[in-house]
Short mmCIF file of C-alpha atoms (C1' of nucleotides) in Angstrom, two decimals:
data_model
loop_
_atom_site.label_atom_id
_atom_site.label_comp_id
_atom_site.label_asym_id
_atom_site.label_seq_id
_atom_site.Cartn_x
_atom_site.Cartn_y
_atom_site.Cartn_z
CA UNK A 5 110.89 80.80 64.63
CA UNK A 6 112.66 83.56 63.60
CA UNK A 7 111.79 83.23 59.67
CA UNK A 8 108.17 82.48 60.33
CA UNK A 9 107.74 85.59 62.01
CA UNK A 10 109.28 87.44 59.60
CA UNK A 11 106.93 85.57 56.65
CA UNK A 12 104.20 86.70 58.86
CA UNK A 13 105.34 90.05 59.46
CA UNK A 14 105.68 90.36 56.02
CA UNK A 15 103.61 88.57 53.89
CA UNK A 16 100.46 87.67 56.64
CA UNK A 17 98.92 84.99 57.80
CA UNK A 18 96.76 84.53 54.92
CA UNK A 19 99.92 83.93 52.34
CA UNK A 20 101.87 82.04 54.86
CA UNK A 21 102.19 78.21 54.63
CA UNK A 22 104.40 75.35 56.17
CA UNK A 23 105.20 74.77 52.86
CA UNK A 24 106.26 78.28 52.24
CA UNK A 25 108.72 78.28 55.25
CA UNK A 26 110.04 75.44 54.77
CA UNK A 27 111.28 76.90 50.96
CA UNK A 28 112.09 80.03 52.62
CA UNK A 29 114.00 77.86 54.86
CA UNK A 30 115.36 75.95 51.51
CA UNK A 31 114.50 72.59 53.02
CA UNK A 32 111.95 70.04 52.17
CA UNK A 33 108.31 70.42 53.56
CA UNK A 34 108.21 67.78 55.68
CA UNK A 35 111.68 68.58 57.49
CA UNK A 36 109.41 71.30 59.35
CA UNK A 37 107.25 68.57 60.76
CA UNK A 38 110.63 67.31 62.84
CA UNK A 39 110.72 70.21 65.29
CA UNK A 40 106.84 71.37 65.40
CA UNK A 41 103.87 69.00 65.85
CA UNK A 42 101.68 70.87 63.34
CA UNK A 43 100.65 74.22 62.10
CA UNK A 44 98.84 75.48 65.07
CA UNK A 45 101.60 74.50 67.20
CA UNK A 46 104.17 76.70 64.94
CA UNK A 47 102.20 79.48 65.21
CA UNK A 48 101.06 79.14 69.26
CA UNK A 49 104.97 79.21 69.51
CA UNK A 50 104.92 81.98 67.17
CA UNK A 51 102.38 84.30 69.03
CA UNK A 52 103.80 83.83 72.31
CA UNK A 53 107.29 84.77 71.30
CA UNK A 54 106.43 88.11 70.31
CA UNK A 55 104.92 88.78 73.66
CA UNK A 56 107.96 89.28 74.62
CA UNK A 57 108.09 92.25 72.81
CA UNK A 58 105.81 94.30 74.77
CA UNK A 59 107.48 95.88 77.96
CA UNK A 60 106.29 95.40 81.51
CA UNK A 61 106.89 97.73 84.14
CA UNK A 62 109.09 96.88 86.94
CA UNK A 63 106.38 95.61 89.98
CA UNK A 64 107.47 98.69 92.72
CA UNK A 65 104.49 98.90 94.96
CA UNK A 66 104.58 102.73 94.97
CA UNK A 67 104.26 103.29 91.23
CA UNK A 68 101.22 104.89 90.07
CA UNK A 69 98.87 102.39 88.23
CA UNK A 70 97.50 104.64 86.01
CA UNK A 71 101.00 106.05 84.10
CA UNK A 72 101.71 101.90 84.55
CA UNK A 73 98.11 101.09 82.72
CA UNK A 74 98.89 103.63 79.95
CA UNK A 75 102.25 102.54 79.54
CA UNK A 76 101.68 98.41 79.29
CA UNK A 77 98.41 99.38 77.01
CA UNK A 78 101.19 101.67 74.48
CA UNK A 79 103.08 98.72 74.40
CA UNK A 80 100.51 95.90 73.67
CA UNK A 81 98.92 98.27 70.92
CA UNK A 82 102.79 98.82 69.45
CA UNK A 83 103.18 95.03 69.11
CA UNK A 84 99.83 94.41 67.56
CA UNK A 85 100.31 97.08 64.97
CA UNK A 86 103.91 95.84 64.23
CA UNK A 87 102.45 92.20 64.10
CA UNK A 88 98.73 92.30 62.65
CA UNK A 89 98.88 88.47 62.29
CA UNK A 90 99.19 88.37 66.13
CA UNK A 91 95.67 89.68 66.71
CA UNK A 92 94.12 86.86 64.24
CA UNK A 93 95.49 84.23 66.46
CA UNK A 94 95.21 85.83 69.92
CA UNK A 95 91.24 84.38 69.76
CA UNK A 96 92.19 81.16 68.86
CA UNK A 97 94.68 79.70 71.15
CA UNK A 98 94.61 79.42 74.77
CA UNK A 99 97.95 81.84 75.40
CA UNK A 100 99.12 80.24 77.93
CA UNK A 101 102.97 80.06 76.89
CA UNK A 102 105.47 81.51 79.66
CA UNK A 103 105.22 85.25 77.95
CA UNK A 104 101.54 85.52 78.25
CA UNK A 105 101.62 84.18 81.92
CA UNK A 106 103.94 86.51 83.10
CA UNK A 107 102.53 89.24 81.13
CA UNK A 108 99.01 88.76 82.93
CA UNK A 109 100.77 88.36 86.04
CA UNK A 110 101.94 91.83 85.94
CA UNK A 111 98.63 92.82 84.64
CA UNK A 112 96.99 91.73 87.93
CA UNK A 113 99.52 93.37 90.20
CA UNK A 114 98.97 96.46 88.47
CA UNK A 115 95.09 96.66 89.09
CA UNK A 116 95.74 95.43 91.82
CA UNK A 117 97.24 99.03 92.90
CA UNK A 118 93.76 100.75 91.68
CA UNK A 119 92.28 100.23 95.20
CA UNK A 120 89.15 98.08 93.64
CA UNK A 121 87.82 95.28 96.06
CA UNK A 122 88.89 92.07 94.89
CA UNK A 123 85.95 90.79 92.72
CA UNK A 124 85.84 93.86 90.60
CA UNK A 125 90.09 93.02 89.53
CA UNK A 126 88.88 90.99 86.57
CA UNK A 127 86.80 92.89 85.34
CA UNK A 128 88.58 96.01 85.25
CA UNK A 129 91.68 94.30 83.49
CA UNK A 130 89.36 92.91 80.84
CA UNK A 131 87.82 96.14 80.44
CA UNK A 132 91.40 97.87 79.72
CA UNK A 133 92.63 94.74 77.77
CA UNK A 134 89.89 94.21 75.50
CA UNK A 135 89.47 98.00 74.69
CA UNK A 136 93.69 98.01 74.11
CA UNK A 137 93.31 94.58 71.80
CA UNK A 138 90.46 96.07 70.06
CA UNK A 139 92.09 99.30 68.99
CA UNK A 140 95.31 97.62 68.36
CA UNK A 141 93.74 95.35 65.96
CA UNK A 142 91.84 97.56 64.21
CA UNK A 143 95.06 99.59 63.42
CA UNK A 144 97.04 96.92 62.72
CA UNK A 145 94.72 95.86 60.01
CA UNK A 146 94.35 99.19 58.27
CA UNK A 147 97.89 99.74 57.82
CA UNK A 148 98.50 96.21 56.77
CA UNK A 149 95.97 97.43 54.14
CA UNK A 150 97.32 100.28 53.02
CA UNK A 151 100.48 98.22 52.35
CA UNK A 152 99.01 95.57 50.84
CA UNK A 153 97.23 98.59 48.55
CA UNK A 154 100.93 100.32 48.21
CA UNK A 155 99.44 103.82 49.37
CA UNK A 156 100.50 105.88 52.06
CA UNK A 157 97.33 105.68 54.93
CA UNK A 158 96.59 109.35 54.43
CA UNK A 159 96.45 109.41 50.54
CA UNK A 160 93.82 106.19 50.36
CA UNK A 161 92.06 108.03 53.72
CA UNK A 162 91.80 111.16 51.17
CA UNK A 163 90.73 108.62 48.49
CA UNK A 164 87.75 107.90 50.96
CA UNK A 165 86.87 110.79 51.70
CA UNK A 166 86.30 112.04 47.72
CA UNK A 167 84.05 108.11 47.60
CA UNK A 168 82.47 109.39 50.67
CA UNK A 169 81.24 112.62 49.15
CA UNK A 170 80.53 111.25 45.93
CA UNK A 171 78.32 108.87 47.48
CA UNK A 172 76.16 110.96 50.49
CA UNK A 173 74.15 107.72 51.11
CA UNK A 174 77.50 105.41 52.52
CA UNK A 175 77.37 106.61 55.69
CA UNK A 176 79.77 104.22 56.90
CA UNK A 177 82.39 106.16 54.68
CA UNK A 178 81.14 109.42 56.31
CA UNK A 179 81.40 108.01 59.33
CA UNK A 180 85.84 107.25 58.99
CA UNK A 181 86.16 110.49 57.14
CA UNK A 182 84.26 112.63 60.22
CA UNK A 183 86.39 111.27 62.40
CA UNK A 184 89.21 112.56 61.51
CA UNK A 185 88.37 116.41 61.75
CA UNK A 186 90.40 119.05 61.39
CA UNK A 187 93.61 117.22 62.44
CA UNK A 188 96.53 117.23 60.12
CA UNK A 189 96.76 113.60 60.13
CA UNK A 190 95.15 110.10 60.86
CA UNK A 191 97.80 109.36 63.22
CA UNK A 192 97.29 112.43 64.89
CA UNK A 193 93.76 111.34 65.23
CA UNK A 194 94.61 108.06 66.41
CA UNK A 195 96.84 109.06 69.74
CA UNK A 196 94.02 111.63 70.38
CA UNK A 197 91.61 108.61 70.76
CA UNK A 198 93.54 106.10 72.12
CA UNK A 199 94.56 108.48 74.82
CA UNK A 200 91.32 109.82 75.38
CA UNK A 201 90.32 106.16 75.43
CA UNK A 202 92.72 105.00 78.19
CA UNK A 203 91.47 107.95 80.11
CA UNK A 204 88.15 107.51 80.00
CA UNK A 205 88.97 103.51 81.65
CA UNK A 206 91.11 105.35 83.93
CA UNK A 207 88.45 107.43 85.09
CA UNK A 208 85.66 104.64 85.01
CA UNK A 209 88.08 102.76 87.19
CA UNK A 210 88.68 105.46 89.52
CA UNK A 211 84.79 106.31 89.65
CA UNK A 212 84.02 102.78 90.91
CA UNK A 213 86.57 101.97 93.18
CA UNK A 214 85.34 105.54 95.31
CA UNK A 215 81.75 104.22 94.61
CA UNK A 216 82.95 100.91 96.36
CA UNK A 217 84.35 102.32 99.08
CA UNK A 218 81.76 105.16 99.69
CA UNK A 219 84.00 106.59 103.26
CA UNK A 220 87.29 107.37 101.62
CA UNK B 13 72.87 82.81 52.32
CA UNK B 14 71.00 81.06 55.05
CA UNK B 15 72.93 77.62 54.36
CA UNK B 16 76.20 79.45 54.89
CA UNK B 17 75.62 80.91 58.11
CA UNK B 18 74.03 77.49 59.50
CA UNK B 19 76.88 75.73 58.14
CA UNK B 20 78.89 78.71 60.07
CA UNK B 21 77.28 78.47 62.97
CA UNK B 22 77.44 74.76 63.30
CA UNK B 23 81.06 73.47 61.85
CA UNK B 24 82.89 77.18 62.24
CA UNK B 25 84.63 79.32 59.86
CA UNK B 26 87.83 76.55 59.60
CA UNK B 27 85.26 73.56 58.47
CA UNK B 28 84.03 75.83 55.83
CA UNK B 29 84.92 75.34 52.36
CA UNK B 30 82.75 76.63 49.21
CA UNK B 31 82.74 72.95 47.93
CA UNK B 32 81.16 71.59 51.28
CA UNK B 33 78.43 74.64 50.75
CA UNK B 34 78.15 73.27 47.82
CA UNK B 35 77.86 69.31 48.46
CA UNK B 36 75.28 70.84 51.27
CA UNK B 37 73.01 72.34 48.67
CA UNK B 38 73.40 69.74 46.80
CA UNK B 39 74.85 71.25 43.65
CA UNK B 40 78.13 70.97 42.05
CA UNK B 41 80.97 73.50 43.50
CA UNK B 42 81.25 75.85 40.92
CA UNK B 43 77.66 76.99 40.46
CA UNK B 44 78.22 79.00 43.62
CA UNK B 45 80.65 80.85 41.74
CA UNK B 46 77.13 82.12 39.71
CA UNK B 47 75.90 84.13 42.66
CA UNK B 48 78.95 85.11 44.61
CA UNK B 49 82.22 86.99 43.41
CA UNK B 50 84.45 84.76 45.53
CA UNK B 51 84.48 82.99 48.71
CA UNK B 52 84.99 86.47 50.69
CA UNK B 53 82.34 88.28 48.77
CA UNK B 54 80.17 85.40 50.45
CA UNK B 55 81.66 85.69 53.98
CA UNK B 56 81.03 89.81 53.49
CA UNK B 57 77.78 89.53 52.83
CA UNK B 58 76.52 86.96 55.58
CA UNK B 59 78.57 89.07 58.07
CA UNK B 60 76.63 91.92 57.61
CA UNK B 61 73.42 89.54 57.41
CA UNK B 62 73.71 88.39 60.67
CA UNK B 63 74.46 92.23 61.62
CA UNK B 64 71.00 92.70 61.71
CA UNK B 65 70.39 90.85 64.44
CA UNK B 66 71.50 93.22 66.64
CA UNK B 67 68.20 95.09 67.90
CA UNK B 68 69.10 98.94 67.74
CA UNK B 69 67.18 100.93 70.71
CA UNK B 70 64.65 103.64 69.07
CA UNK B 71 66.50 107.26 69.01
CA UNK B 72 64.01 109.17 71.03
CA UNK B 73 66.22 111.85 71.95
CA UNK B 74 64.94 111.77 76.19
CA UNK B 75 66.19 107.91 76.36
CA UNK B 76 68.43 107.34 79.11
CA UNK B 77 71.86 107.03 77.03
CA UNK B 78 72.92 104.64 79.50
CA UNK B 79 70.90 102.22 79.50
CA UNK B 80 70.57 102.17 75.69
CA UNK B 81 74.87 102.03 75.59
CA UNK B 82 73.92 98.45 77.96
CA UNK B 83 71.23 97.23 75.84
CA UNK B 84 73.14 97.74 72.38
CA UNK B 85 76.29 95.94 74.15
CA UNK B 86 74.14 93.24 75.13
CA UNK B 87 72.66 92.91 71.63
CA UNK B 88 76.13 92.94 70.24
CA UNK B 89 77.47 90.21 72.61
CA UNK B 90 74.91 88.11 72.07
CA UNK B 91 75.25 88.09 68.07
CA UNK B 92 79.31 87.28 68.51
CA UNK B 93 78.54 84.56 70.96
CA UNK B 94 75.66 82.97 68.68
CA UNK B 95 78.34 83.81 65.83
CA UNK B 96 81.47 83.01 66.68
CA UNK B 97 83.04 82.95 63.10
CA UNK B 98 82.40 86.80 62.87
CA UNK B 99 84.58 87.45 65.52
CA UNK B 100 87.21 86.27 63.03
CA UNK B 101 85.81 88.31 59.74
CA UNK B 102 84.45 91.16 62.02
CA UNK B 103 88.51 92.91 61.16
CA UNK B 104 88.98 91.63 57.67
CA UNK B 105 86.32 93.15 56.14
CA UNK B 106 85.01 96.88 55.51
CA UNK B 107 82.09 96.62 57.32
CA UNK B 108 80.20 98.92 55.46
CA UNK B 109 77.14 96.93 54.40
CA UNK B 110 73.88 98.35 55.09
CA UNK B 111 73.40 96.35 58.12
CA UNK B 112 76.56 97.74 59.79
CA UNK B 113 76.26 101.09 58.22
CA UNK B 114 72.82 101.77 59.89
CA UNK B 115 74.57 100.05 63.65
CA UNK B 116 76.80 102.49 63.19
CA UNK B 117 74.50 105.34 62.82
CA UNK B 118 72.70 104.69 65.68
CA UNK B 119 75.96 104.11 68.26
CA UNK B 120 76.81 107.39 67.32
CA UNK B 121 73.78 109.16 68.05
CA UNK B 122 72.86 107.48 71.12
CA UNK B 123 76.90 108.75 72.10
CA UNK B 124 75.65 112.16 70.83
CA UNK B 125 73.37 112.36 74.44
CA UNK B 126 75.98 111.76 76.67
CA UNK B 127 76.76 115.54 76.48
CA UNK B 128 80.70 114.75 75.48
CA UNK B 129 82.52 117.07 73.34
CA UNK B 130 82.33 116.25 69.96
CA UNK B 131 86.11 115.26 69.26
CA UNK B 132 85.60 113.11 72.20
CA UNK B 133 82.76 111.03 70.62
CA UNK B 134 84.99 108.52 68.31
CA UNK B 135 87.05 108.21 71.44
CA UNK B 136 84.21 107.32 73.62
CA UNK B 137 82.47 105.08 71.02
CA UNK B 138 85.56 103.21 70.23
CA UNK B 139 85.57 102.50 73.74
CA UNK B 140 82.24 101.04 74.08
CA UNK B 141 82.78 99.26 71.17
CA UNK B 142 86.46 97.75 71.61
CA UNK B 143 85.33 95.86 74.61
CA UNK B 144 81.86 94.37 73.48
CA UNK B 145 83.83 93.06 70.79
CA UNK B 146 86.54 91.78 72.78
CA UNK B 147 84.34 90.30 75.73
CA UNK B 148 81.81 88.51 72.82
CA UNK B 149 84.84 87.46 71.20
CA UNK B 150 86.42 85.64 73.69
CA UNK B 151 83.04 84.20 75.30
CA UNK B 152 82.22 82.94 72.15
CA UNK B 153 85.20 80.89 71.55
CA UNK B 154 85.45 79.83 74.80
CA UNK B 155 81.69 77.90 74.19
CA UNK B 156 82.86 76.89 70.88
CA UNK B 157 85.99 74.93 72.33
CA UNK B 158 83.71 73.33 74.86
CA UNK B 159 81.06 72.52 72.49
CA UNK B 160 83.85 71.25 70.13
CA UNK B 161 85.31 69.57 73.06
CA UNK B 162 82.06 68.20 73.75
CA UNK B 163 81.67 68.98 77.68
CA UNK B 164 80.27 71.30 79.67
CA UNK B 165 81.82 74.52 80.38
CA UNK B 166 81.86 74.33 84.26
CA UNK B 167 82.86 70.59 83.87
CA UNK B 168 85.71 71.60 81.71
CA UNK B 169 86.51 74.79 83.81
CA UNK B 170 86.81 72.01 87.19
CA UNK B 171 89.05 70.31 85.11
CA UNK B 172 91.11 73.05 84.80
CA UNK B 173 90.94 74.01 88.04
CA UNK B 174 92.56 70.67 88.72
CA UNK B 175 95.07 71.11 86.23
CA UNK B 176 95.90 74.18 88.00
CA UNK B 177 96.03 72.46 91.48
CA UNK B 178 98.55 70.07 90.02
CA UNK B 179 100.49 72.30 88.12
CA UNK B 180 101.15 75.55 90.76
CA UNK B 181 103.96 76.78 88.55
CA UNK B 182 101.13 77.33 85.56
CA UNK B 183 100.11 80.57 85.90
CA UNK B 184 97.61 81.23 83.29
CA UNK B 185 95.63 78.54 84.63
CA UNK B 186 95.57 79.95 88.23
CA UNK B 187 94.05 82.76 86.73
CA UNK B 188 90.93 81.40 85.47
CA UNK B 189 90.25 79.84 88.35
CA UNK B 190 90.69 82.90 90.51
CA UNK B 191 88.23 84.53 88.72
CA UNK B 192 85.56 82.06 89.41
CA UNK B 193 85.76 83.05 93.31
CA UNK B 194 83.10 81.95 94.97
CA UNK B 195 80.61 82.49 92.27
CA UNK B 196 77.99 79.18 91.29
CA UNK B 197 78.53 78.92 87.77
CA UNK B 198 80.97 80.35 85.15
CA UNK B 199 77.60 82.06 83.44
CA UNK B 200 77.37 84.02 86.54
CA UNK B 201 80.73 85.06 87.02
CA UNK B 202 80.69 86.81 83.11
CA UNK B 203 77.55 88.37 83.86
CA UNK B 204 78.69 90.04 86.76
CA UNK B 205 82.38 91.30 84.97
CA UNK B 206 80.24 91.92 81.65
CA UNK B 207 78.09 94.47 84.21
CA UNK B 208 81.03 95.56 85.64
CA UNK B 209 83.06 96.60 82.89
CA UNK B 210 79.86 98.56 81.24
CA UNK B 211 79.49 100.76 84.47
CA UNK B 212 83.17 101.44 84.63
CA UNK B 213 82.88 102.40 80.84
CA UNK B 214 79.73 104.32 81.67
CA UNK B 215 81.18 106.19 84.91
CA UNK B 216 84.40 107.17 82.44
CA UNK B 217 82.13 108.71 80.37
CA UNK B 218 80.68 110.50 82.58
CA UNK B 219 83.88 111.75 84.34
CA UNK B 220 85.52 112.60 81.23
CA UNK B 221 82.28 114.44 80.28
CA UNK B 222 82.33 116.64 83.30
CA UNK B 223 86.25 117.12 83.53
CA UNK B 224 85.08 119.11 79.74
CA UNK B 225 82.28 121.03 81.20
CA UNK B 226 84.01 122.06 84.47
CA UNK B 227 80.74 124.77 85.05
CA UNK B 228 78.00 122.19 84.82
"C1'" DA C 21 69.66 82.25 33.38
"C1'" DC C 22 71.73 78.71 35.65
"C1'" DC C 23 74.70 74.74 36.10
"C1'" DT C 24 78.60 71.29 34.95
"C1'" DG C 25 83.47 69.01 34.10
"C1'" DA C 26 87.97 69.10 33.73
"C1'" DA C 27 91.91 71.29 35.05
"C1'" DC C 28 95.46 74.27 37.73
"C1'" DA C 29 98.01 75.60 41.41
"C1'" DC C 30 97.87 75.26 45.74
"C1'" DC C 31 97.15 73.33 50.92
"C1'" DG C 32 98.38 70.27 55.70
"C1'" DT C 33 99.79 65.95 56.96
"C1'" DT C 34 100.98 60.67 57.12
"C1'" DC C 35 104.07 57.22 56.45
"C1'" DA C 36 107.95 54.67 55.07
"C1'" DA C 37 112.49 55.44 53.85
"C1'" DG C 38 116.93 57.32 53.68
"C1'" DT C 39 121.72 59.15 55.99
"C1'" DA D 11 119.31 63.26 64.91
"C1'" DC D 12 117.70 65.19 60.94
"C1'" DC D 13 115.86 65.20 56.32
"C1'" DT D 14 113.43 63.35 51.91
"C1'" DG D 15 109.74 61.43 48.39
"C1'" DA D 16 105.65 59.91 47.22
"C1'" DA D 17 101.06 59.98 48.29
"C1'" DC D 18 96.29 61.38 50.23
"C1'" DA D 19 92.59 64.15 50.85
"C1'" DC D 20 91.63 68.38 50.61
"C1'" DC D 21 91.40 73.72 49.01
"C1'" DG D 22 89.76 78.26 45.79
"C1'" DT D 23 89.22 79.46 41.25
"C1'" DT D 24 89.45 79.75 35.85
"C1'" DC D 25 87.65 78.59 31.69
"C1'" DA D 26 85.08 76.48 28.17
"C1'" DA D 27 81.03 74.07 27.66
"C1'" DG D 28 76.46 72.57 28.26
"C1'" DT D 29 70.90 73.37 28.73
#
DNA sequence: ACCTGAACACCGTTCAAGT
DNA sequence: ACCTGAACACCGTTCAAGT
């Protein structure tokens, strides 16, 4: 397991094979097939290992759920970017291995802390997870580009931004290179919107649990 | 083009193969290769095909930003669920066909109205944005394992509510089946956390929006 | 302009066999 | 218990050649 998450780490998904590990491993192909039933299993196994690597606070009932939200979210976004394979296969298995179970367990208690009657709990957790996998991903993938291209993100995002005024009509150049503003840097950028992001769900959450409970 | 996304949207991105396209239009593999760069170069371009399914509201600028924000989710949703193979491609690609380029457009001007800040608008729409895609994404695979699995979704789902009976130490099963509650039908149940999570988004907005403009 | 055939360097996986 | 070899049915893609 180890090796195969390094190949993925550092090669991707795309480039990585069984028959890859199992020269990486310097054993025959087939040897692989003794201790995993196929590819998909590998990589299930794979994917919920590094779920691990995202940090869950401790379950006090007094904690506020909104530093709690922002910090689990930080954390899930941290492993996707160091892991852009991860988001690939997040859609395609069912995640139920022991680190995803306990990590939506936590989830749940968390929201649970917002004060939102009990029908509204899924939904609210989706809303925060999906935007936090969303953004994640997106990252993930540019960066893995950027490496892939051997340029530093800022240089290619300059590189864009000469295409972009070269070339008024591709708006969806314009578009990326807007975005960043007057900010020194894209990361800069980034943790601007991600917190502003997380705030906004924060606030949405906030605004219907009063609207729910209409006397408090 | 049209062969590719029917073959898509019938056997799913894995089944796919530019010789089966091939054997389907009855034509040997490589004479593809005469209108298409490469087999992404083909995925690129139906992606942003089926992008224009998505109906884009009409940017009066007195429309109700609100409901156009619901009405462009539900547009989007609906093209990942009848898509579910560009889910997958939806991060791999650019995304800056014309299709996509003028979806893009419009998002941001209908953000434009909700009276936000500017440097909050990226924030806001990436927001929006993350979850559609995240909700779409995982309803669409979720009908594409049943249909794959060849049952019913609520038959499956009381399967796996069974499962979860039998099995109380399996958490992430217990989950899905909370979530049902008392609701009739799976169907029902989205609906009401799709609705849900788009006024929570909504009411965010609008909280961050006045937090900026304390005088208003 | 449009299509073919043969070939190359890959895949995941099965199955029978070795130690 | 752990690994191998040969084989099967696939891939995407190049390149030279046909009409």
């Amino acid at each position: 397991m180890r090796t195969t998450i390094g190949m993925l780490d550092e090669q991707g998904l795309a480039r990585f094979s069984m028959r890859r590990l199992a020269a990486e491993l310097g054993v025959t192909p087939m040897s692989v097939y003794w201790y995993v039933d196929n590819k998909d299993d590998l990589l299930e196994i794979a994917l919920d290992e590094i779920g691990g690597e995202v940090p869950v606070p401790s379950d006090s009932p007094d904690a506020d759920w909104r530093q709690q939200v922002r910090q689990v979210a930080a954390g899930y976004r941290a492993m996707l970017v160091a892991h852009p394979w991860a988001s690939r296969l997040i859609g395609e298995y069912m995640n139920v291995g022991p680190k995803a179970t306990a990590f939506s367990t936590v989830m749940r208690s968390i929201m649970r802390r917002t004060g939102l009657p009990d029908e509204m709990i899924p939904g609210a957790l989706s809303t925060v997870y999906q935007f936090t996998y969303g953004f994640g991903t997106v990252e993930g993938r540019w960066q893995e580009r950027c490496r892939a291209a051997g340029v530093r993100e800022d240089d290619l995002f300059e590189e864009m931004s000469e295409t972009a005024r070269d070339h008024p009509g591709f708006h969806g150049l314009a578009d990326l290179v807007e975005r960043r503003g007057r900010a020194s840097s894209l990361a800069e950028v980034r943790e601007r919107d991600f917190a502003f992001s997380l705030d906004c769900l924060i606030a949405g959450i906030e605004a219907m649990r009063d609207r729910a409970h209409p006397g408090v």
